[in-house]
Amino acid sequence: MNNTKHNLQKKLLGIFLLVTFIFILIAFRLAYLQLIKSGWLKDMANNQWTRSLPIEAKRGDIQDRNGVALATSYSSYDVYVRPSMIDSVEEVSIALSTCLHMDYEVVYNKIYNKKISEVLIKKQVSLEDVSHLNTYNLKGIYYSENSTRYYPYGDLASQVIGITNIDNIGQAGLEMYYDEYLVGVDGRYNISSDVKGVAIEDKIYTYQDSVSGLNINLTLDVRVQQSLENALVKLMREQKPKTATGIVMDPNTGEILAMSTKPSYDLNNPNRADMNSLLSAMKNVSVVDVYEPGSTFKVLTMAAALDTGKAQLTDRFYDPGYVIIDGEKIKCWKHTGHGSQTLTEGLCNSCNAVFTDLALRLGLDTFYEYFDKYGLGDSLGVDFFGEATGIVMNKGNVKTVDLARMGFGQAIAVSPIQLISAICSVLNGGNLMKPYFLKSIETEDGRLIKEITPTLLNRTISEDTSEKIKVMFEEVVKQYTGIGSFIPGYRVGGKTGTTQKYNENGISGEYIASFVGGYPANDPKYVVLILADEPSGDSYYGSVVATPYAKLVFEDIIAMNNDEPSADLDEDIARMEADIELPNLVGMPLTRAVAILAELNLQYEVAGSGDTILSMTPSPKYMVHDRAVVILTT
């Protein structure tokens, strides 16, 4: 009896403990779900009884320095379908494919499965197409407001500005570099719905508005940019190069006022079907590519020689047409030589013999010190992805002949932005300024967030040396190879360049023609660089292929600023009158043709290495002005 009673008590205790344990487990589970997992459960529940549509943030505008929109956005719509709500898959597929310009089968395959609660049909649909779709009065179709990127000037500054993808994320250029400022924060629209996704009337919905991206203002001036691109288009048409590249900078601040390469591409309609062609067209050659600068580099050699006292304006040089260094014959472009000349005449004549001499006077260590000062072989920190550092030979590998060639811009490679920045420094008093695109960042309503100020990277030369260089720079344009950029009544300085290209087999037979110049010459506010890669017209010389197109840009800048001509206008106009008729030099010995041109006070450049004139540009009987350049092909 006692045993039975004891056993019963044990069983009851066991049951009590088991029930207590179960209750404790339930309590712990409830506490876990309510305290720890409550947020997750709430989200799960919301997902079951609500439908959510994104509200994409408006991407910030990209504007020039004067507030002109270069990239902006307009409202568009993303179209969604809730398959469980539609009556006829075929009817809806026909309407969507017709109004949204899509393939019927693609649309049908997206919406036929009614187990899917919601499917995106197409992004960035225009208001016109949405209005057309609404005329069908179909159930189950919903819209979410979006934005589409638009570039008001089409292909203007296309390599600089870049593009976005379908999700409005920057893919190239400044669109990608400054994406974090431009992109904004998306919002959402949530509404209660039943199990089929049908909206429940009179239920509360939530709306979280999007936050627009910031606007960025660039250093670019759309007027200067248009002028540069017009000049490059004309160059492409007349000189037929593979590409034409140009930069306009403010030498005193480092602000990039214009930059372009032709051919370019339409920002509103990039050819994404041919990615190789698109990537080629998108490349910003001015920043990411390097080349041997040739004679435009002579300005930097001259500045270094004057700055160190290794050369004086009173020095004289003799050029027989070549120099021999380390057993190698280095020719001047003028095969007969320039004879005896001053330092200034050496720059004006672009004489290789003078600049090999200057490079050797400077010596390896000093010349390389100036390379560092000029920012060559290193990044300048321009706000653009993929900036090239240039190529400067390891000092331990440099032979004397290499050093000599560096003096006139061979055996060294620079990017266009490096070259123009270095030349700006020798024209602005010796300040190497950081080149940059971003001028300021502001909110959609114009509140300033950030403003960029000019950055001094280095001191290159003294102010005294800079003044000497500016005088010499102007003399090149007034009297010699840069005369194609001469503008009556206005002071322009500049230097031409003609560079032979190399490949794995040595000299390729192709050229890069170039010109770099500043206006006004005595105190430059604008510096222009023009490059023509592999011109295939009548000439490959910088004085013919590049210089006249820089002149077009300078003329537009003068007109934009309403600059008044100097008192020397009439005299300058008289100098530029085309009153000299070219004689027929074809078939003559080179020496005789050169003598005739000298008597007429005309300049010449020789294409080829023969002794007899095969052709000439301009052609015989063409009227030219004093000091004009005639191309003699031998």
PDB file of N, CA and C in Angstrom, residues 193-268:
ATOM      1  N   SER A 193      -1.669  44.779 -48.523  1.00  0.00           N
ATOM      2  CA  SER A 193      -2.297  43.984 -49.585  1.00  0.00           C
ATOM      3  C   SER A 193      -2.679  42.622 -49.053  1.00  0.00           C
ATOM      4  N   ASP A 194      -3.565  41.941 -49.796  1.00  0.00           N
ATOM      5  CA  ASP A 194      -3.958  40.596 -49.378  1.00  0.00           C
ATOM      6  C   ASP A 194      -2.958  39.579 -49.894  1.00  0.00           C
ATOM      7  N   VAL A 195      -3.293  38.284 -49.691  1.00  0.00           N
ATOM      8  CA  VAL A 195      -2.368  37.225 -50.054  1.00  0.00           C
ATOM      9  C   VAL A 195      -2.048  37.201 -51.546  1.00  0.00           C
ATOM     10  N   LYS A 196      -2.986  37.730 -52.374  1.00  0.00           N
ATOM     11  CA  LYS A 196      -2.747  37.768 -53.814  1.00  0.00           C
ATOM     12  C   LYS A 196      -2.018  39.033 -54.268  1.00  0.00           C
ATOM     13  N   GLY A 197      -1.727  39.911 -53.311  1.00  0.00           N
ATOM     14  CA  GLY A 197      -1.028  41.136 -53.664  1.00  0.00           C
ATOM     15  C   GLY A 197      -1.958  42.267 -54.006  1.00  0.00           C
ATOM     16  N   VAL A 198      -3.295  42.058 -53.821  1.00  0.00           N
ATOM     17  CA  VAL A 198      -4.260  43.117 -54.125  1.00  0.00           C
ATOM     18  C   VAL A 198      -4.267  44.130 -52.989  1.00  0.00           C
ATOM     19  N   ALA A 199      -4.184  45.416 -53.320  1.00  0.00           N
ATOM     20  CA  ALA A 199      -4.159  46.467 -52.311  1.00  0.00           C
ATOM     21  C   ALA A 199      -5.456  46.472 -51.516  1.00  0.00           C
ATOM     22  N   ILE A 200      -5.346  46.584 -50.172  1.00  0.00           N
ATOM     23  CA  ILE A 200      -6.515  46.629 -49.289  1.00  0.00           C
ATOM     24  C   ILE A 200      -6.898  48.078 -49.071  1.00  0.00           C
ATOM     25  N   GLU A 201      -8.113  48.407 -49.416  1.00  0.00           N
ATOM     26  CA  GLU A 201      -8.562  49.793 -49.301  1.00  0.00           C
ATOM     27  C   GLU A 201      -8.636  50.229 -47.841  1.00  0.00           C
ATOM     28  N   ASP A 202      -8.441  51.513 -47.639  1.00  0.00           N
ATOM     29  CA  ASP A 202      -8.545  52.157 -46.324  1.00  0.00           C
ATOM     30  C   ASP A 202      -7.478  51.678 -45.348  1.00  0.00           C
ATOM     31  N   LYS A 203      -6.439  51.012 -45.840  1.00  0.00           N
ATOM     32  CA  LYS A 203      -5.347  50.604 -44.977  1.00  0.00           C
ATOM     33  C   LYS A 203      -4.229  51.650 -45.044  1.00  0.00           C
ATOM     34  N   ILE A 204      -3.498  51.785 -43.941  1.00  0.00           N
ATOM     35  CA  ILE A 204      -2.424  52.782 -43.876  1.00  0.00           C
ATOM     36  C   ILE A 204      -1.241  52.313 -44.724  1.00  0.00           C
ATOM     37  N   TYR A 205      -0.688  53.238 -45.502  1.00  0.00           N
ATOM     38  CA  TYR A 205       0.531  52.931 -46.245  1.00  0.00           C
ATOM     39  C   TYR A 205       1.649  53.834 -45.741  1.00  0.00           C
ATOM     40  N   THR A 206       2.864  53.400 -45.959  1.00  0.00           N
ATOM     41  CA  THR A 206       4.020  54.198 -45.540  1.00  0.00           C
ATOM     42  C   THR A 206       4.768  54.693 -46.765  1.00  0.00           C
ATOM     43  N   TYR A 207       5.349  55.871 -46.636  1.00  0.00           N
ATOM     44  CA  TYR A 207       6.048  56.509 -47.758  1.00  0.00           C
ATOM     45  C   TYR A 207       7.338  57.129 -47.228  1.00  0.00           C
ATOM     46  N   GLN A 208       8.460  56.620 -47.705  1.00  0.00           N
ATOM     47  CA  GLN A 208       9.759  57.183 -47.333  1.00  0.00           C
ATOM     48  C   GLN A 208      10.349  57.853 -48.570  1.00  0.00           C
ATOM     49  N   ASP A 209      10.410  59.171 -48.554  1.00  0.00           N
ATOM     50  CA  ASP A 209      10.840  59.918 -49.728  1.00  0.00           C
ATOM     51  C   ASP A 209      12.327  59.687 -49.999  1.00  0.00           C
ATOM     52  N   SER A 210      12.713  59.780 -51.266  1.00  0.00           N
ATOM     53  CA  SER A 210      14.118  59.664 -51.638  1.00  0.00           C
ATOM     54  C   SER A 210      14.843  60.984 -51.367  1.00  0.00           C
ATOM     55  N   VAL A 211      16.167  60.899 -51.289  1.00  0.00           N
ATOM     56  CA  VAL A 211      17.008  62.086 -51.101  1.00  0.00           C
ATOM     57  C   VAL A 211      17.864  62.264 -52.357  1.00  0.00           C
ATOM     58  N   SER A 212      17.681  63.371 -53.031  1.00  0.00           N
ATOM     59  CA  SER A 212      18.402  63.611 -54.285  1.00  0.00           C
ATOM     60  C   SER A 212      19.904  63.669 -54.060  1.00  0.00           C
ATOM     61  N   GLY A 213      20.649  63.275 -55.089  1.00  0.00           N
ATOM     62  CA  GLY A 213      22.097  63.370 -55.044  1.00  0.00           C
ATOM     63  C   GLY A 213      22.553  64.824 -55.095  1.00  0.00           C
ATOM     64  N   LEU A 214      23.818  65.040 -54.804  1.00  0.00           N
ATOM     65  CA  LEU A 214      24.388  66.389 -54.818  1.00  0.00           C
ATOM     66  C   LEU A 214      24.769  66.790 -56.232  1.00  0.00           C
ATOM     67  N   ASN A 215      24.718  68.067 -56.518  1.00  0.00           N
ATOM     68  CA  ASN A 215      25.181  68.599 -57.803  1.00  0.00           C
ATOM     69  C   ASN A 215      26.679  68.882 -57.718  1.00  0.00           C
ATOM     70  N   ILE A 216      27.393  68.593 -58.789  1.00  0.00           N
ATOM     71  CA  ILE A 216      28.814  68.945 -58.827  1.00  0.00           C
ATOM     72  C   ILE A 216      29.050  69.959 -59.943  1.00  0.00           C
ATOM     73  N   ASN A 217      29.808  70.988 -59.615  1.00  0.00           N
ATOM     74  CA  ASN A 217      30.169  72.027 -60.570  1.00  0.00           C
ATOM     75  C   ASN A 217      31.619  71.832 -60.983  1.00  0.00           C
ATOM     76  N   LEU A 218      31.856  71.816 -62.273  1.00  0.00           N
ATOM     77  CA  LEU A 218      33.192  71.536 -62.799  1.00  0.00           C
ATOM     78  C   LEU A 218      33.939  72.820 -63.152  1.00  0.00           C
ATOM     79  N   THR A 219      35.237  72.655 -63.383  1.00  0.00           N
ATOM     80  CA  THR A 219      36.058  73.768 -63.859  1.00  0.00           C
ATOM     81  C   THR A 219      35.846  74.020 -65.345  1.00  0.00           C
ATOM     82  N   LEU A 220      35.229  73.052 -66.048  1.00  0.00           N
ATOM     83  CA  LEU A 220      34.998  73.199 -67.485  1.00  0.00           C
ATOM     84  C   LEU A 220      34.145  74.431 -67.772  1.00  0.00           C
ATOM     85  N   ASP A 221      34.451  75.089 -68.885  1.00  0.00           N
ATOM     86  CA  ASP A 221      33.632  76.181 -69.402  1.00  0.00           C
ATOM     87  C   ASP A 221      33.030  75.698 -70.709  1.00  0.00           C
ATOM     88  N   VAL A 222      31.708  75.562 -70.756  1.00  0.00           N
ATOM     89  CA  VAL A 222      31.069  74.949 -71.920  1.00  0.00           C
ATOM     90  C   VAL A 222      31.397  75.705 -73.203  1.00  0.00           C
ATOM     91  N   ARG A 223      31.595  77.012 -73.118  1.00  0.00           N
ATOM     92  CA  ARG A 223      31.923  77.792 -74.323  1.00  0.00           C
ATOM     93  C   ARG A 223      33.311  77.434 -74.843  1.00  0.00           C
ATOM     94  N   VAL A 224      34.275  77.325 -73.944  1.00  0.00           N
ATOM     95  CA  VAL A 224      35.634  76.939 -74.336  1.00  0.00           C
ATOM     96  C   VAL A 224      35.646  75.492 -74.824  1.00  0.00           C
ATOM     97  N   GLN A 225      34.863  74.634 -74.145  1.00  0.00           N
ATOM     98  CA  GLN A 225      34.773  73.228 -74.542  1.00  0.00           C
ATOM     99  C   GLN A 225      34.226  73.108 -75.962  1.00  0.00           C
ATOM    100  N   GLN A 226      33.175  73.858 -76.280  1.00  0.00           N
ATOM    101  CA  GLN A 226      32.618  73.824 -77.630  1.00  0.00           C
ATOM    102  C   GLN A 226      33.626  74.317 -78.654  1.00  0.00           C
ATOM    103  N   SER A 227      34.350  75.369 -78.323  1.00  0.00           N
ATOM    104  CA  SER A 227      35.369  75.900 -79.233  1.00  0.00           C
ATOM    105  C   SER A 227      36.443  74.863 -79.507  1.00  0.00           C
ATOM    106  N   LEU A 228      36.941  74.224 -78.446  1.00  0.00           N
ATOM    107  CA  LEU A 228      37.975  73.202 -78.605  1.00  0.00           C
ATOM    108  C   LEU A 228      37.473  72.055 -79.467  1.00  0.00           C
ATOM    109  N   GLU A 229      36.263  71.587 -79.204  1.00  0.00           N
ATOM    110  CA  GLU A 229      35.757  70.440 -79.958  1.00  0.00           C
ATOM    111  C   GLU A 229      35.491  70.797 -81.414  1.00  0.00           C
ATOM    112  N   ASN A 230      35.033  72.000 -81.676  1.00  0.00           N
ATOM    113  CA  ASN A 230      34.855  72.431 -83.066  1.00  0.00           C
ATOM    114  C   ASN A 230      36.187  72.435 -83.806  1.00  0.00           C
ATOM    115  N   ALA A 231      37.235  72.895 -83.133  1.00  0.00           N
ATOM    116  CA  ALA A 231      38.558  72.917 -83.741  1.00  0.00           C
ATOM    117  C   ALA A 231      39.066  71.504 -84.016  1.00  0.00           C
ATOM    118  N   LEU A 232      38.820  70.587 -83.068  1.00  0.00           N
ATOM    119  CA  LEU A 232      39.271  69.197 -83.244  1.00  0.00           C
ATOM    120  C   LEU A 232      38.508  68.498 -84.366  1.00  0.00           C
ATOM    121  N   VAL A 233      37.220  68.790 -84.481  1.00  0.00           N
ATOM    122  CA  VAL A 233      36.424  68.209 -85.577  1.00  0.00           C
ATOM    123  C   VAL A 233      36.965  68.697 -86.925  1.00  0.00           C
ATOM    124  N   LYS A 234      37.285  69.968 -87.010  1.00  0.00           N
ATOM    125  CA  LYS A 234      37.850  70.535 -88.242  1.00  0.00           C
ATOM    126  C   LYS A 234      39.213  69.909 -88.539  1.00  0.00           C
ATOM    127  N   LEU A 235      40.019  69.720 -87.478  1.00  0.00           N
ATOM    128  CA  LEU A 235      41.321  69.076 -87.654  1.00  0.00           C
ATOM    129  C   LEU A 235      41.152  67.655 -88.185  1.00  0.00           C
ATOM    130  N   MET A 236      40.216  66.909 -87.612  1.00  0.00           N
ATOM    131  CA  MET A 236      39.979  65.533 -88.066  1.00  0.00           C
ATOM    132  C   MET A 236      39.587  65.506 -89.529  1.00  0.00           C
ATOM    133  N   ARG A 237      38.746  66.435 -89.938  1.00  0.00           N
ATOM    134  CA  ARG A 237      38.260  66.468 -91.316  1.00  0.00           C
ATOM    135  C   ARG A 237      39.375  66.850 -92.301  1.00  0.00           C
ATOM    136  N   GLU A 238      40.215  67.794 -91.928  1.00  0.00           N
ATOM    137  CA  GLU A 238      41.202  68.328 -92.870  1.00  0.00           C
ATOM    138  C   GLU A 238      42.540  67.584 -92.838  1.00  0.00           C
ATOM    139  N   GLN A 239      42.974  67.130 -91.671  1.00  0.00           N
ATOM    140  CA  GLN A 239      44.289  66.500 -91.555  1.00  0.00           C
ATOM    141  C   GLN A 239      44.218  64.981 -91.438  1.00  0.00           C
ATOM    142  N   LYS A 240      43.022  64.454 -91.215  1.00  0.00           N
ATOM    143  CA  LYS A 240      42.754  63.006 -91.211  1.00  0.00           C
ATOM    144  C   LYS A 240      43.676  62.203 -90.274  1.00  0.00           C
ATOM    145  N   PRO A 241      43.818  62.628 -89.021  1.00  0.00           N
ATOM    146  CA  PRO A 241      44.600  61.822 -88.082  1.00  0.00           C
ATOM    147  C   PRO A 241      43.777  60.663 -87.531  1.00  0.00           C
ATOM    148  N   LYS A 242      44.439  59.759 -86.832  1.00  0.00           N
ATOM    149  CA  LYS A 242      43.732  58.672 -86.163  1.00  0.00           C
ATOM    150  C   LYS A 242      42.883  59.232 -85.029  1.00  0.00           C
ATOM    151  N   THR A 243      43.472  60.132 -84.245  1.00  0.00           N
ATOM    152  CA  THR A 243      42.741  60.842 -83.197  1.00  0.00           C
ATOM    153  C   THR A 243      43.269  62.272 -83.102  1.00  0.00           C
ATOM    154  N   ALA A 244      42.449  63.150 -82.556  1.00  0.00           N
ATOM    155  CA  ALA A 244      42.860  64.533 -82.276  1.00  0.00           C
ATOM    156  C   ALA A 244      42.474  64.841 -80.834  1.00  0.00           C
ATOM    157  N   THR A 245      43.422  65.361 -80.067  1.00  0.00           N
ATOM    158  CA  THR A 245      43.219  65.603 -78.637  1.00  0.00           C
ATOM    159  C   THR A 245      43.555  67.049 -78.304  1.00  0.00           C
ATOM    160  N   GLY A 246      42.801  67.628 -77.374  1.00  0.00           N
ATOM    161  CA  GLY A 246      43.077  68.994 -76.962  1.00  0.00           C
ATOM    162  C   GLY A 246      42.760  69.230 -75.500  1.00  0.00           C
ATOM    163  N   ILE A 247      43.494  70.159 -74.896  1.00  0.00           N
ATOM    164  CA  ILE A 247      43.269  70.577 -73.513  1.00  0.00           C
ATOM    165  C   ILE A 247      43.386  72.097 -73.459  1.00  0.00           C
ATOM    166  N   VAL A 248      42.528  72.732 -72.671  1.00  0.00           N
ATOM    167  CA  VAL A 248      42.668  74.149 -72.349  1.00  0.00           C
ATOM    168  C   VAL A 248      42.711  74.263 -70.834  1.00  0.00           C
ATOM    169  N   MET A 249      43.748  74.935 -70.302  1.00  0.00           N
ATOM    170  CA  MET A 249      43.905  75.076 -68.855  1.00  0.00           C
ATOM    171  C   MET A 249      44.094  76.526 -68.462  1.00  0.00           C
ATOM    172  N   ASP A 250      43.703  76.826 -67.244  1.00  0.00           N
ATOM    173  CA  ASP A 250      44.074  78.084 -66.608  1.00  0.00           C
ATOM    174  C   ASP A 250      45.414  77.840 -65.935  1.00  0.00           C
ATOM    175  N   PRO A 251      46.506  78.448 -66.439  1.00  0.00           N
ATOM    176  CA  PRO A 251      47.831  78.124 -65.907  1.00  0.00           C
ATOM    177  C   PRO A 251      48.048  78.574 -64.467  1.00  0.00           C
ATOM    178  N   ASN A 252      47.274  79.529 -64.009  1.00  0.00           N
ATOM    179  CA  ASN A 252      47.478  80.085 -62.670  1.00  0.00           C
ATOM    180  C   ASN A 252      46.788  79.291 -61.571  1.00  0.00           C
ATOM    181  N   THR A 253      45.813  78.455 -61.937  1.00  0.00           N
ATOM    182  CA  THR A 253      45.067  77.692 -60.932  1.00  0.00           C
ATOM    183  C   THR A 253      45.138  76.181 -61.132  1.00  0.00           C
ATOM    184  N   GLY A 254      45.414  75.731 -62.344  1.00  0.00           N
ATOM    185  CA  GLY A 254      45.353  74.302 -62.655  1.00  0.00           C
ATOM    186  C   GLY A 254      43.965  73.850 -63.073  1.00  0.00           C
ATOM    187  N   GLU A 255      43.004  74.778 -63.157  1.00  0.00           N
ATOM    188  CA  GLU A 255      41.650  74.418 -63.567  1.00  0.00           C
ATOM    189  C   GLU A 255      41.634  73.986 -65.036  1.00  0.00           C
ATOM    190  N   ILE A 256      41.000  72.860 -65.310  1.00  0.00           N
ATOM    191  CA  ILE A 256      40.869  72.361 -66.679  1.00  0.00           C
ATOM    192  C   ILE A 256      39.608  72.979 -67.266  1.00  0.00           C
ATOM    193  N   LEU A 257      39.789  73.859 -68.239  1.00  0.00           N
ATOM    194  CA  LEU A 257      38.671  74.591 -68.828  1.00  0.00           C
ATOM    195  C   LEU A 257      38.014  73.815 -69.959  1.00  0.00           C
ATOM    196  N   ALA A 258      38.771  72.939 -70.605  1.00  0.00           N
ATOM    197  CA  ALA A 258      38.225  72.115 -71.692  1.00  0.00           C
ATOM    198  C   ALA A 258      39.160  70.941 -71.917  1.00  0.00           C
ATOM    199  N   MET A 259      38.581  69.811 -72.327  1.00  0.00           N
ATOM    200  CA  MET A 259      39.388  68.621 -72.634  1.00  0.00           C
ATOM    201  C   MET A 259      38.560  67.711 -73.529  1.00  0.00           C
ATOM    202  N   SER A 260      39.181  67.217 -74.603  1.00  0.00           N
ATOM    203  CA  SER A 260      38.429  66.352 -75.521  1.00  0.00           C
ATOM    204  C   SER A 260      39.372  65.549 -76.405  1.00  0.00           C
ATOM    205  N   THR A 261      38.869  64.431 -76.881  1.00  0.00           N
ATOM    206  CA  THR A 261      39.524  63.648 -77.925  1.00  0.00           C
ATOM    207  C   THR A 261      38.475  63.287 -78.969  1.00  0.00           C
ATOM    208  N   LYS A 262      38.825  63.441 -80.227  1.00  0.00           N
ATOM    209  CA  LYS A 262      37.974  63.018 -81.331  1.00  0.00           C
ATOM    210  C   LYS A 262      38.644  61.855 -82.061  1.00  0.00           C
ATOM    211  N   PRO A 263      37.866  60.841 -82.516  1.00  0.00           N
ATOM    212  CA  PRO A 263      36.410  60.755 -82.423  1.00  0.00           C
ATOM    213  C   PRO A 263      35.944  60.495 -80.989  1.00  0.00           C
ATOM    214  N   SER A 264      34.688  60.903 -80.719  1.00  0.00           N
ATOM    215  CA  SER A 264      34.103  60.729 -79.394  1.00  0.00           C
ATOM    216  C   SER A 264      32.849  59.862 -79.514  1.00  0.00           C
ATOM    217  N   TYR A 265      31.930  59.963 -78.581  1.00  0.00           N
ATOM    218  CA  TYR A 265      30.705  59.158 -78.634  1.00  0.00           C
ATOM    219  C   TYR A 265      29.557  59.943 -78.013  1.00  0.00           C
ATOM    220  N   ASP A 266      28.333  59.562 -78.375  1.00  0.00           N
ATOM    221  CA  ASP A 266      27.140  60.239 -77.886  1.00  0.00           C
ATOM    222  C   ASP A 266      26.790  59.706 -76.495  1.00  0.00           C
ATOM    223  N   LEU A 267      26.855  60.575 -75.503  1.00  0.00           N
ATOM    224  CA  LEU A 267      26.561  60.165 -74.124  1.00  0.00           C
ATOM    225  C   LEU A 267      25.132  59.656 -73.967  1.00  0.00           C
ATOM    226  N   ASN A 268      24.205  60.163 -74.772  1.00  0.00           N
ATOM    227  CA  ASN A 268      22.804  59.739 -74.679  1.00  0.00           C
ATOM    228  C   ASN A 268      22.534  58.421 -75.380  1.00  0.00           C
TER     229      ASN A 268
END
